[in-house]
Coordinates of C-alpha atoms in Angstrom, one line a residue:
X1358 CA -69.2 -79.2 35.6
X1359 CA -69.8 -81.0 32.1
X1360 CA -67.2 -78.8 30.2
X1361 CA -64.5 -78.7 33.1
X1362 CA -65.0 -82.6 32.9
X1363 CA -65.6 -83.1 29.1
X1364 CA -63.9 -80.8 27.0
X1365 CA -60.6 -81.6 25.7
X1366 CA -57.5 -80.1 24.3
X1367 CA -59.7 -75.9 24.1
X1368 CA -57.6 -73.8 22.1
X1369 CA -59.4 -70.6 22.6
X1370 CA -60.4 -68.0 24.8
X1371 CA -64.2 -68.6 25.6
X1372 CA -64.8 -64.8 25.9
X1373 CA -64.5 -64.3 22.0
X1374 CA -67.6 -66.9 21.6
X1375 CA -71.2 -65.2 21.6
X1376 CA -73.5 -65.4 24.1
X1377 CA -75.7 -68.4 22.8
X1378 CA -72.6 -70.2 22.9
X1379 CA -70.8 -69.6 26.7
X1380 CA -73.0 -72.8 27.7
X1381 CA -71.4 -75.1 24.3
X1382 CA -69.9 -77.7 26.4
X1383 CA -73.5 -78.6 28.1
X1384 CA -74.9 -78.5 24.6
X1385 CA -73.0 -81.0 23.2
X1386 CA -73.2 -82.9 25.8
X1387 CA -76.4 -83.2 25.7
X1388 CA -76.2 -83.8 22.3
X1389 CA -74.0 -86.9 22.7
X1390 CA -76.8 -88.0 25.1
X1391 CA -79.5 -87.6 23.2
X1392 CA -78.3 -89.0 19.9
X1393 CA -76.0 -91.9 21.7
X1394 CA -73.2 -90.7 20.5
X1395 CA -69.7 -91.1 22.2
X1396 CA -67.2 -89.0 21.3
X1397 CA -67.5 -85.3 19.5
X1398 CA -64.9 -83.2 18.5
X1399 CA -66.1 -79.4 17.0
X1400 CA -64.0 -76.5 15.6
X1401 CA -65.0 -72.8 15.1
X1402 CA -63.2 -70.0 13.1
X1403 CA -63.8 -66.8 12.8
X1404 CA -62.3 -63.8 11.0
X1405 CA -59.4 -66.0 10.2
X1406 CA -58.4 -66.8 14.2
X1407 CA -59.6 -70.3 15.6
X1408 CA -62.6 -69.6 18.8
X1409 CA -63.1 -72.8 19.3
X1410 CA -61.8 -76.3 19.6
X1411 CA -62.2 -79.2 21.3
X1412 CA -63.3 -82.7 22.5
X1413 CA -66.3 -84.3 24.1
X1414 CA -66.6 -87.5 25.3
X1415 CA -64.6 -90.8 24.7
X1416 CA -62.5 -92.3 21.6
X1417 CA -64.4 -95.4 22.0
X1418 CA -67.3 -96.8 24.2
X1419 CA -66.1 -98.2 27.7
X1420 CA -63.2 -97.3 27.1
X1421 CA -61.6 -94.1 29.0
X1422 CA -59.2 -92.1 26.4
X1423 CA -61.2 -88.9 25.6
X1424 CA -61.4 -87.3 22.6
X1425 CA -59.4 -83.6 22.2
X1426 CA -58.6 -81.5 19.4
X1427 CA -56.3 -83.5 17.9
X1428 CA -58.8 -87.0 17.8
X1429 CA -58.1 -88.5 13.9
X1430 CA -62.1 -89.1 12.7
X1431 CA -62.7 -90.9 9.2
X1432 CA -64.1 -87.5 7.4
X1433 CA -65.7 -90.0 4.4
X1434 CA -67.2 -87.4 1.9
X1435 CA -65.4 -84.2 2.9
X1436 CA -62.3 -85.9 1.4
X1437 CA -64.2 -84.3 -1.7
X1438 CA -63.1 -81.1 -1.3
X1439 CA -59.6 -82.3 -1.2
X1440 CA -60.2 -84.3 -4.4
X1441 CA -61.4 -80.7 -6.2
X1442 CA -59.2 -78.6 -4.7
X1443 CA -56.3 -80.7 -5.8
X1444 CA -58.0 -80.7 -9.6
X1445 CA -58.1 -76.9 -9.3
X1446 CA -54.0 -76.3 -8.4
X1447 CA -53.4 -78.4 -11.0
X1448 CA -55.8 -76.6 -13.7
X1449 CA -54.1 -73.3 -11.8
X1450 CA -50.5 -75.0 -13.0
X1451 CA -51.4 -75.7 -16.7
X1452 CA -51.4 -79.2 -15.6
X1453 CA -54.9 -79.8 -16.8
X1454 CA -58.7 -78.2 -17.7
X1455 CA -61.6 -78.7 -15.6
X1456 CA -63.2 -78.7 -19.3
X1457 CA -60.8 -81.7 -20.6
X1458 CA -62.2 -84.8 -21.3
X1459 CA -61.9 -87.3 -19.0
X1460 CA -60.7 -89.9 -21.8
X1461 CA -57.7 -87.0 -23.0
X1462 CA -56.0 -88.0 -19.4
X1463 CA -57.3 -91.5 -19.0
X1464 CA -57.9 -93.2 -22.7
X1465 CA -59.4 -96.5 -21.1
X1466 CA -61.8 -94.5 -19.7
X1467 CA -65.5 -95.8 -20.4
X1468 CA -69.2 -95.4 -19.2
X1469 CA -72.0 -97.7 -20.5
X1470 CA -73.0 -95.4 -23.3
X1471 CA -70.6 -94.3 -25.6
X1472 CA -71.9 -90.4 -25.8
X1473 CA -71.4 -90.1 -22.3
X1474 CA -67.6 -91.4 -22.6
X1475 CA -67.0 -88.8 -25.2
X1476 CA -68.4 -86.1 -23.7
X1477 CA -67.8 -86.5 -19.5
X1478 CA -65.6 -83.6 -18.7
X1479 CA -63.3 -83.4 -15.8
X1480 CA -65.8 -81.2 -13.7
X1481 CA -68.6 -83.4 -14.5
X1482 CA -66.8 -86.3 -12.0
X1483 CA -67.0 -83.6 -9.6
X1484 CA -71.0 -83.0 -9.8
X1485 CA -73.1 -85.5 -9.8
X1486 CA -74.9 -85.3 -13.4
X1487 CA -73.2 -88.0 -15.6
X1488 CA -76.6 -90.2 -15.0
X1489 CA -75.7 -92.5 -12.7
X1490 CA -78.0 -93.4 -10.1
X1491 CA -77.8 -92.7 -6.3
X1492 CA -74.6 -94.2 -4.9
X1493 CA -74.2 -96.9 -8.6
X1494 CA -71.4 -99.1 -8.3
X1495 CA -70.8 -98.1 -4.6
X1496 CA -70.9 -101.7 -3.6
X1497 CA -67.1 -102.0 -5.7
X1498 CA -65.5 -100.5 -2.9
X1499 CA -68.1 -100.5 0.0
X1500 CA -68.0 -102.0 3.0
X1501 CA -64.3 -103.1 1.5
X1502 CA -63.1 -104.4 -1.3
X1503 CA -60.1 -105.9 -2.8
X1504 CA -60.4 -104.0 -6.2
X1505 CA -57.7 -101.5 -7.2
X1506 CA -58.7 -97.9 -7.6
X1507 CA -58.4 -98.3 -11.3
X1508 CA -60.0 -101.6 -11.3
X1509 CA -63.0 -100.1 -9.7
X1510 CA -62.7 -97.2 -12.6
X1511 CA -63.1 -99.5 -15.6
X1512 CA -65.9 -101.7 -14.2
X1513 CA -68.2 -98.4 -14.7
X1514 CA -68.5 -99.7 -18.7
X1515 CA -70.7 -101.8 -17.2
X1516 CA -72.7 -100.0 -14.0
X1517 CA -76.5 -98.7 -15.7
X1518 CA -77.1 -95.2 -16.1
X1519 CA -80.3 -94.5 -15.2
X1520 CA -80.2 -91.0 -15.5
X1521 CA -80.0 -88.7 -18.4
X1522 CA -76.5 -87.2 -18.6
X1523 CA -76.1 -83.6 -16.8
X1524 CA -79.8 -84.0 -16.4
X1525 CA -80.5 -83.9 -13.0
X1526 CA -78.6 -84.8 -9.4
X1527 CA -77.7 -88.3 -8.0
X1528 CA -75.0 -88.3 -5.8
X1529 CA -72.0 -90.7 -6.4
X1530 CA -68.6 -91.5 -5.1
X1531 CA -67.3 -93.8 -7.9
X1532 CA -66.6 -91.1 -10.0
X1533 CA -64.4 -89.1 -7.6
X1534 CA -62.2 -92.0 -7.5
X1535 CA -61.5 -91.7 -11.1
X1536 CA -60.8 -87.9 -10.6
X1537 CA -58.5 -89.3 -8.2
X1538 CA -57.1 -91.2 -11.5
X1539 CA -56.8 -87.8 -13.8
X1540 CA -54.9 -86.3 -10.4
X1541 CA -52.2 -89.1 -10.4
X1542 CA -51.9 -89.1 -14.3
X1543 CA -52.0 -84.8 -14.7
X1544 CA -49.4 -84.7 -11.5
X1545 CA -47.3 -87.5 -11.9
X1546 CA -47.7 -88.6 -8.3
X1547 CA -49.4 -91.2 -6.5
X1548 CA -52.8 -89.3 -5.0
X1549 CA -51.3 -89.4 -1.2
X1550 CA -47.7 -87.9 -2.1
X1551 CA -49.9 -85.2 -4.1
X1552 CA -52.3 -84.5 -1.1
X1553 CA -49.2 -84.6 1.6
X1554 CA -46.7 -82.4 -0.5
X1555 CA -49.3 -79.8 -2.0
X1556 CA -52.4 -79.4 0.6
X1557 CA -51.2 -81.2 4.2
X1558 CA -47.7 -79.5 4.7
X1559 CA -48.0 -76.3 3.5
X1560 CA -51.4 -75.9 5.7
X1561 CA -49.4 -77.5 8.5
X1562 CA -52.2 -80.3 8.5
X1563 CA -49.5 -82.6 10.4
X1564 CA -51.6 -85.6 11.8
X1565 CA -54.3 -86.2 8.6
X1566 CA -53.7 -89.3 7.1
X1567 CA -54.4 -90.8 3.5
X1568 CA -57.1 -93.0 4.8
X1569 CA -56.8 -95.9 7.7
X1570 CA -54.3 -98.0 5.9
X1571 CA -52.3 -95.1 7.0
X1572 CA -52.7 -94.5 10.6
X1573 CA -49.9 -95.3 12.6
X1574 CA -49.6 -97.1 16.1
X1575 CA -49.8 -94.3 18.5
X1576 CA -52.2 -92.0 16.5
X1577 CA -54.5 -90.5 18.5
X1578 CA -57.9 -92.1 16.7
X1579 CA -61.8 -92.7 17.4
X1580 CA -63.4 -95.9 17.0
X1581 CA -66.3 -95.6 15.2
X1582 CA -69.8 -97.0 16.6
X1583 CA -72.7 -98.5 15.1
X1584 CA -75.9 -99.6 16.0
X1585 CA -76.2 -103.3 15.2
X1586 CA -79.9 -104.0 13.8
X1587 CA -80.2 -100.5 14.3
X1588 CA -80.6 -101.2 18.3
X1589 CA -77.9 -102.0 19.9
X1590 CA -74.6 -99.4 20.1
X1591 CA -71.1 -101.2 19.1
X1592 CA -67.8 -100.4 18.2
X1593 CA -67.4 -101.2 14.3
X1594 CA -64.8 -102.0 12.6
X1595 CA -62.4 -99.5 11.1
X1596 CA -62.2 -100.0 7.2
X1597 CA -60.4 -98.0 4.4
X1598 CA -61.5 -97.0 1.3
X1599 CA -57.8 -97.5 -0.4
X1600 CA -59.3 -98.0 -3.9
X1601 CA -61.9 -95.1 -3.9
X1602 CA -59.7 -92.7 -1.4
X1603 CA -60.4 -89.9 -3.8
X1604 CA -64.4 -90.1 -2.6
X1605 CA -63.9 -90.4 1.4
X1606 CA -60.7 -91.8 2.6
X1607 CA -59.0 -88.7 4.6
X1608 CA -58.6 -88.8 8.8
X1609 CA -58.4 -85.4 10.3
X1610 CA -59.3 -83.8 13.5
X1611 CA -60.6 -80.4 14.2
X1612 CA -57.2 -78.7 14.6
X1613 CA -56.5 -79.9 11.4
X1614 CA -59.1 -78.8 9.7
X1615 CA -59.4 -75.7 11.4
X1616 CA -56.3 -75.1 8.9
X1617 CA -58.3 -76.2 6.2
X1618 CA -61.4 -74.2 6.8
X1619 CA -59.7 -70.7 7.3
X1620 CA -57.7 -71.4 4.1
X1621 CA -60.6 -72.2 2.5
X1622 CA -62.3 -68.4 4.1
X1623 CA -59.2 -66.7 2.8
X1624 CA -59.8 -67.3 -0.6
X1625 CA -57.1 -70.2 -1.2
X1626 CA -54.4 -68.2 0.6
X1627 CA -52.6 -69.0 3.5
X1628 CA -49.6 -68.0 6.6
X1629 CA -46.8 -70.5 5.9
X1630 CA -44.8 -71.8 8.4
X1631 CA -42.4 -68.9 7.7
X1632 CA -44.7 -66.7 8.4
X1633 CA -45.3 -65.5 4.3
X1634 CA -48.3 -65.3 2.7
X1635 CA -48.8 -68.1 0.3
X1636 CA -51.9 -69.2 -2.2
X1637 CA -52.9 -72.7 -2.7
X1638 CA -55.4 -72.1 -5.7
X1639 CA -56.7 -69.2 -6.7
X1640 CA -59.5 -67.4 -6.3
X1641 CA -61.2 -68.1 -9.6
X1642 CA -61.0 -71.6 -9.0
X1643 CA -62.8 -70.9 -5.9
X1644 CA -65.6 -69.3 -7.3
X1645 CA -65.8 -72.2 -9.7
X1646 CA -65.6 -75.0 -6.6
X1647 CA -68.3 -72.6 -4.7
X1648 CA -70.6 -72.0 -7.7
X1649 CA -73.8 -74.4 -8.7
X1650 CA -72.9 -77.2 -11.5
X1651 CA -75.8 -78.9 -10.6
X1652 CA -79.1 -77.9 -9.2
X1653 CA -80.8 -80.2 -6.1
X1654 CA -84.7 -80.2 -5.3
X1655 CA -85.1 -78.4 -2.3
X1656 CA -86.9 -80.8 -0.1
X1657 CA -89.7 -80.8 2.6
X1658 CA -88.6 -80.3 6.1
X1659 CA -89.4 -84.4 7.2
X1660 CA -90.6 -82.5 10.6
X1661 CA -92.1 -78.4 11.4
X1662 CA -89.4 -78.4 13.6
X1663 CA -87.2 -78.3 10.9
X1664 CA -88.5 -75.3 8.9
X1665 CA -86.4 -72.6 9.8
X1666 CA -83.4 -75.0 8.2
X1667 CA -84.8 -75.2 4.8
X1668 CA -82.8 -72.9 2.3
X1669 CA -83.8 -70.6 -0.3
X1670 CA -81.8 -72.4 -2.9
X1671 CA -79.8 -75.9 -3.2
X1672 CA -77.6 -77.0 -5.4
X1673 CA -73.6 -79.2 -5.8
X1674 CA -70.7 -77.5 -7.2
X1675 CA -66.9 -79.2 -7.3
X1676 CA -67.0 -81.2 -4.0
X1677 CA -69.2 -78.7 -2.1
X1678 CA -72.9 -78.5 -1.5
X1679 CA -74.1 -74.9 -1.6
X1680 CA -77.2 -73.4 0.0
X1681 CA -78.1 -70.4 2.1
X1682 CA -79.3 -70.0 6.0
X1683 CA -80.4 -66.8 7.3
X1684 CA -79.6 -64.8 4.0
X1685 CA -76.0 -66.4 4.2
X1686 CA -74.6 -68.9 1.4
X1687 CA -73.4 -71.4 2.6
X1688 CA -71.0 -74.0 1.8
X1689 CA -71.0 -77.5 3.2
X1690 CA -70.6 -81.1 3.3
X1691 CA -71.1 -84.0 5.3
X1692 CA -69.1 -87.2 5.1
X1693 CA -70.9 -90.6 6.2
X1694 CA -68.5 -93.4 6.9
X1695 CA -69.1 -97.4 8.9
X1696 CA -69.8 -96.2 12.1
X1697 CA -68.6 -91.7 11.5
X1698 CA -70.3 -89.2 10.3
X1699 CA -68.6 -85.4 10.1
X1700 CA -69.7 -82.2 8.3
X1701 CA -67.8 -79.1 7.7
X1702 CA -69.8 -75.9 7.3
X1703 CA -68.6 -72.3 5.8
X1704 CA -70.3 -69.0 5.5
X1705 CA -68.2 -67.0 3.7
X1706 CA -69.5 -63.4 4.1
X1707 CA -69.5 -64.1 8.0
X1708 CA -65.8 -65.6 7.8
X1709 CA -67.0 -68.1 9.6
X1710 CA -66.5 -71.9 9.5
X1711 CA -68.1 -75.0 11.5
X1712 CA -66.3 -78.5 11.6
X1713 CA -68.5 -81.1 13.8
X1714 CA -66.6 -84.8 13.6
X1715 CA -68.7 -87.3 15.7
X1716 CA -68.2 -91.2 15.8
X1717 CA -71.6 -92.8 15.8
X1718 CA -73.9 -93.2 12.9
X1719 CA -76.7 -90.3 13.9
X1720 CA -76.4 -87.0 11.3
X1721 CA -78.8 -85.6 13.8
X1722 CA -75.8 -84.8 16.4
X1723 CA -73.6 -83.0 13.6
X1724 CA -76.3 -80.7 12.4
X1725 CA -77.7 -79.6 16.1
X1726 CA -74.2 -78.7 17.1
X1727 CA -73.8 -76.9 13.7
X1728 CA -76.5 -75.2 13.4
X1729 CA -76.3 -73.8 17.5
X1730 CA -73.1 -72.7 15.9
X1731 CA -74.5 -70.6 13.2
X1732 CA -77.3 -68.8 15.3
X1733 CA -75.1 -67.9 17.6
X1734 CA -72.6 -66.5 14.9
X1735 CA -75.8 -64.6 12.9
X1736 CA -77.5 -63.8 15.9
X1737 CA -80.3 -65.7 15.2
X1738 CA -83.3 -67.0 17.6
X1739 CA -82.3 -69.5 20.0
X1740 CA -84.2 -73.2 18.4
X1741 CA -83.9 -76.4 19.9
X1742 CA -82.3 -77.5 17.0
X1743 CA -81.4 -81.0 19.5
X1744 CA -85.4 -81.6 19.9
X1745 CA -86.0 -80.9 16.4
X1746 CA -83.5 -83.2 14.6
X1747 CA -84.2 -86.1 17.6
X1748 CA -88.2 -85.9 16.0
X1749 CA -86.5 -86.1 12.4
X1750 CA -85.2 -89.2 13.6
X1751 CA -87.8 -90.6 15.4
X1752 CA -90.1 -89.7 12.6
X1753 CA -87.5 -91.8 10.4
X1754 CA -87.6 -94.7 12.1
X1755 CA -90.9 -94.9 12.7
X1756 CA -91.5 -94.9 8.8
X1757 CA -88.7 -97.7 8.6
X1758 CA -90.6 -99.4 11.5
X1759 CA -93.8 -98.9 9.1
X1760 CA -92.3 -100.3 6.2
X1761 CA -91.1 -103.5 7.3
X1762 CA -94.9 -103.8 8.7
X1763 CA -96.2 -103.9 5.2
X1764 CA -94.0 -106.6 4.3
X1765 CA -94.6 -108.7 6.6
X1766 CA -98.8 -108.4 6.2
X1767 CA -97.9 -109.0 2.4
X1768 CA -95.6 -112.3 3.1
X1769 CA -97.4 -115.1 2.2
X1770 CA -98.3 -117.3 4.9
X1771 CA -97.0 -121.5 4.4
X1772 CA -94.9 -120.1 1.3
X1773 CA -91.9 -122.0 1.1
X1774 CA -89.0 -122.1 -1.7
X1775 CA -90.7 -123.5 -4.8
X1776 CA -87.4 -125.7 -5.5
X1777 CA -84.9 -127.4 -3.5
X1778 CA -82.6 -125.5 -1.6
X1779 CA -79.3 -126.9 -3.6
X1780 CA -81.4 -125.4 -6.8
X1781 CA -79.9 -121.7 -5.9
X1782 CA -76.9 -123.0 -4.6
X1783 CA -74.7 -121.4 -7.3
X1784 CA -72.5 -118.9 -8.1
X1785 CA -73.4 -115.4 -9.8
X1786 CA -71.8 -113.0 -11.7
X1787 CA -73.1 -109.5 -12.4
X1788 CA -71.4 -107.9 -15.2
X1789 CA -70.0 -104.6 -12.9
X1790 CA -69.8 -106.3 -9.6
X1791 CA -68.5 -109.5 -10.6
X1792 CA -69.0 -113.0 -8.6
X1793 CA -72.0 -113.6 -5.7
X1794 CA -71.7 -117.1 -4.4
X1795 CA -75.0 -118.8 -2.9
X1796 CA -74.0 -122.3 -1.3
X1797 CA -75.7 -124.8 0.7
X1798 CA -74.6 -126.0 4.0
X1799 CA -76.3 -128.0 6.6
X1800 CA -78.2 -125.5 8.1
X1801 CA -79.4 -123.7 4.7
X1802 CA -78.1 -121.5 2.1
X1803 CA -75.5 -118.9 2.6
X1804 CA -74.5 -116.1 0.6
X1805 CA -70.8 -114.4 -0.1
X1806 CA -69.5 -111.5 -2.3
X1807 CA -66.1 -112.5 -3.8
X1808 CA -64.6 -109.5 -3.3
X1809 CA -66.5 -107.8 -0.3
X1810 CA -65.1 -109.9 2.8
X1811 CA -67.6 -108.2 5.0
X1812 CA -70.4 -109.5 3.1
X1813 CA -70.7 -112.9 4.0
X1814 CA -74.7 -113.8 5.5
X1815 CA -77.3 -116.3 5.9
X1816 CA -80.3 -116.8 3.7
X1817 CA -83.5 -117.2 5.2
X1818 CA -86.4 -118.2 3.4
X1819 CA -89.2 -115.9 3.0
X1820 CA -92.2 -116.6 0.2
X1821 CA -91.9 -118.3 -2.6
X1822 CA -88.6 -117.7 -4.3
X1823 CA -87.7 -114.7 -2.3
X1824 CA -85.2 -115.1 0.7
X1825 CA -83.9 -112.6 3.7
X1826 CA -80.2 -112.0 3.8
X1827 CA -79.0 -111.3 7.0
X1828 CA -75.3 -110.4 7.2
X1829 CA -72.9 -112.0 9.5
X1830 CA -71.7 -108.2 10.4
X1831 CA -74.9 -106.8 12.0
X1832 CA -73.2 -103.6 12.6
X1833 CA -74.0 -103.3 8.6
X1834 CA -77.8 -102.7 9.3
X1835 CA -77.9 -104.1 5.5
X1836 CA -80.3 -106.9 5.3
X1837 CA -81.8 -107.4 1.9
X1838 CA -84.0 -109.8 0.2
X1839 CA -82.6 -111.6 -2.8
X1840 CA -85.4 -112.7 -5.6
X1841 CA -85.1 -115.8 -7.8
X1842 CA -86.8 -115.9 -11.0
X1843 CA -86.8 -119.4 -12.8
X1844 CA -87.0 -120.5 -16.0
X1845 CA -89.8 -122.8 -17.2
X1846 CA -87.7 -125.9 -16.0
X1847 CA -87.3 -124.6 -12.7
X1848 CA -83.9 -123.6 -12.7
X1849 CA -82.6 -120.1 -11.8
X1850 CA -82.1 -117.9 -14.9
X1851 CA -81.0 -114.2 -12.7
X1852 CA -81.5 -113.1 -9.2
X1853 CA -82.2 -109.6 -7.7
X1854 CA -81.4 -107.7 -4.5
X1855 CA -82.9 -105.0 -2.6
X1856 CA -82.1 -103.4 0.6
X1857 CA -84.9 -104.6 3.3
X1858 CA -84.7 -100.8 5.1
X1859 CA -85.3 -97.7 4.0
X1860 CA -82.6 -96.4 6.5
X1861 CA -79.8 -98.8 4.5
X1862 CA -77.4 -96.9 3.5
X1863 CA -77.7 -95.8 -0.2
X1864 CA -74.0 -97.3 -0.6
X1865 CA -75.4 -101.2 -0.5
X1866 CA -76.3 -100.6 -4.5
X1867 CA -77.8 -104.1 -3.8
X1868 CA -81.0 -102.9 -6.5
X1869 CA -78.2 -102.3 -9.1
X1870 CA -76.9 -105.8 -10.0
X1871 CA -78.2 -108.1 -12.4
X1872 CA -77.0 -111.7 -11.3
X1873 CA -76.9 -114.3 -13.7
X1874 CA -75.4 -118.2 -13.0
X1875 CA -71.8 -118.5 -14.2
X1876 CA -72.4 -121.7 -16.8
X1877 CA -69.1 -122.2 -17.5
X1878 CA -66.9 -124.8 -15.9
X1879 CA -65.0 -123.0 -14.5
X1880 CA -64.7 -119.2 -14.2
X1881 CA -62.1 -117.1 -12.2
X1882 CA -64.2 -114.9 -9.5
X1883 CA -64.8 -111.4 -10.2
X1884 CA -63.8 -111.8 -13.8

């Protein structure tokens, strides 16, 4: 009764699916229960021929359009595949080297240290080894900025490395919108007209969009949720990356990426509308985007339940992770987005390929659908791969639920600000970020990003110098404390952030900035 009721827009025959998955639409939907998660769309392909696709569930919450096939989800991080394979027709054209220097396409081009500049290769933006930290100078572009792509390029001179370069893995996102940069520059086109006129129509991918500033009136699109204060389920508000698009700013659905995927399984080559054989790169640049740049620690399974998931090896090429499952490599990615999360999942000696597009914030729901996929496909051993990612996250939160224990036994009791309020009342500038204004109002301090409008949030005293930001958005699940250190007269000479939970997302870079009063007179914000 749950699939005759809940799945949406099915595209193939169920008889081709294996055994472990003739009871998929029960699965998911007990997935979406479980994980509070409203709407699901999932793709399958196999052998080049699409098995399954479909919707579960609703667009948005309490609202009754469903989700189908053709549903537009924010696919955030899996835009990096796009972002490579766009870099690797070009390099197929002549156009450019994924071996050039970054500075011989973009001469402005500058990291904090000077070597790095010189040396940072096209394929090093695509890797995560320049020596950045995890997710550095996100907060330029995340939740939403008013920075221009290249704006949000030439602040890097001034986001800290903290990293040796090519020495070990920290995943960014900044540096894909510069390789967004080198695409425009090689190509001669803006990065939508490229991504429309050399990947979308070809593949027939008719309804993916640029990013949200691009969706039109009667698109068919989710809403995606989050839970405000990590509790309480809400529709959040849709946002666009327009100046880091390059990173995560497509839309797509299943049927759309279905394309994608059995391109992808083909080796770069697809069936034109004409019904002639065409290649979109070719398969040497393949091997390059499906080969390890950069090797990743293989962690611990957070739960036992989670053992059977760990792989062999790990490891980041050109905008694909790579790993193995069952004595299969595979290649993946997930894509995290204000309130979506998605991952697309390949195993090329099965010909097979996964695409899971969910909008809630819970990567537990993506990866239980997934992998039921995959043992089905390899004939695996039937796991409970719903109960085992539902302890991950309950383990998860419990240690987030642990962690704000321990600062509150180590809060000072009767601690109050050491100086008037009107003594922080100023504004800051951080040299990457630019201006972070603290004013007083009659009922306390409150504290705004110039060029974030979504970042806007009370201050609430904590001990001492140290205060509690709690943003105005709650959906943001981003409080952080903010630090004052004084000079020996009392005033403020820097303050310093960090993220209150450990579930934050790594993209509130809050540790990274370095705020300083702005002593001149005046001072234009965000200079």
């Amino acid at each position: 009764m749950a699939g005759a009721l809940l799945a949406q827009g099915a595209q193939a025959q169920e008889g081709t699916l294996p055994s472990q998955l003739q009871d998929f639409d029960a699965y998911v939907e007990n997935v979406r229960r479980q994980f509070d998660v409203p709407g699901i769309a999932v793709a399958v392909v196999k052998d080049g021929e699409v098995v399954l696709e479909r919707g579960f569930g609703v667009r948005e919450m309490g609202k009754p359009a469903k989700v189908d096939a053709n549903t537009l989800f924010a696919i955030a991080s899996n835009t990096k595949a796009f972002t490579a394979a766009s870099l690797s027709i070009l390099a197929d054209e002549g156009k450019l080297s994924l071996d050039d220097r970054v500075i011989d396409h973009l001469p402005w081009f500058r990291m904090s240290d000077p070597y790095v500049t010189q040396e940072m290769r096209v394929r090093d933006l695509l890797a995560h080894r320049s020596g950045l930290g995890l997710g550095a100078g996100d907060l330029l572009y995340w939740p939403g900025t008013d920075y221009s792509t290249e704006e949000v390029a030439r602040r890097l001179k001034d986001v800290p490395l903290t990293g040796s370069f090519r020495g070990q893995y920290a995943y960014d996102n900044i540096l894909y919108g510069v390789a967004q940069l080198v695409i425009e520059k090689a190509s001669g086109q803006s990065y939508a007209q490229f991504l429309q006129q050399r990947i979308f129509a070809p593949l027939g991918m008719r309804d993916t969009r640029f990013n949200s500033d691009s969706l039109r009136p009667r698109d068919n699109v989710a809403t995606g949720h989050a839970k405000a204060d990590f509790k309480d389920l809400q529709p959040a508000p849709r946002m666009s990356w327009s100046n880091v698009s390059g990173a995560g700013g497509l839309y797509s659905s299943v049927h759309d990426m279905s394309r994608w995927m059995r391109m992808q399984l083909a080796g770069g080559t697809f069936t034109d509308a004409k019904g002639t054989q065409q290649r979109l790169f070719s398969e040497e640049r393949q091997q390059q985007m499906w080969s390890i740049i950069t090797p990743i620690t293989i962690p611990k399974p957070s739960v036992p339940e989670l053992e059977a998931a760990k792989p062999n090896f790990l490891g980041y090429g050109e905008g694909w992770q790579l790993s193995d499952y069952r004595g299969n490599k595979l290649v993946w990615h997930t894509g995290g987005w204000p309130g979506m999360v998605s991952r697309v999942t390949l195993v090329p000696q099965r010909g097979l390929g996964v695409i899971v597009l969910t909008n809630a914030e819970v990567g537990g729901a993506f990866n239980a659908v997934t992998m039921r996929v995959l043992d089905a496909f390899l004939e695996a051993p039937r796991t409970d791969w719903t109960a085992a990612y539902a302890a991950a996250l309950a383990k998860s939160k419990g240690k987030a639920d642990e962690d704000w224990r321990k600062h509150v036994q180590a809060r000072a009791a009767n601690a109050p600000p050491s100086r008037p309020l009107a003594t922080y009342a100023k504004t800051y500038r951080d040299p990457w970020y630019g201006d972070v204004v603290v004013e007083q109002g009659h009922d306390g301090l409150t504290v705004r990003f110039s060029r974030s409008p979504d970042l806007v949030g009370r201050m609430e005293p904590w001990q001492n110098d140290t205060f509690v930001v709690r943003w105005n958005e709650r959906w943001l699940n981003a409080d952080a404390f903010m630090t004052f250190a004084l000079d020996a007269d009392g005033e403020v000479r820097e303050a310093r952030m960090e993220a209150i939970s450990p579930l934050t997302d790594f993209s509130f870079d809050f540790q990274d900035l370095r705020l300083k009063p702005v002593v001149e007179a005046s001072g234009a914000a965000g200079s």
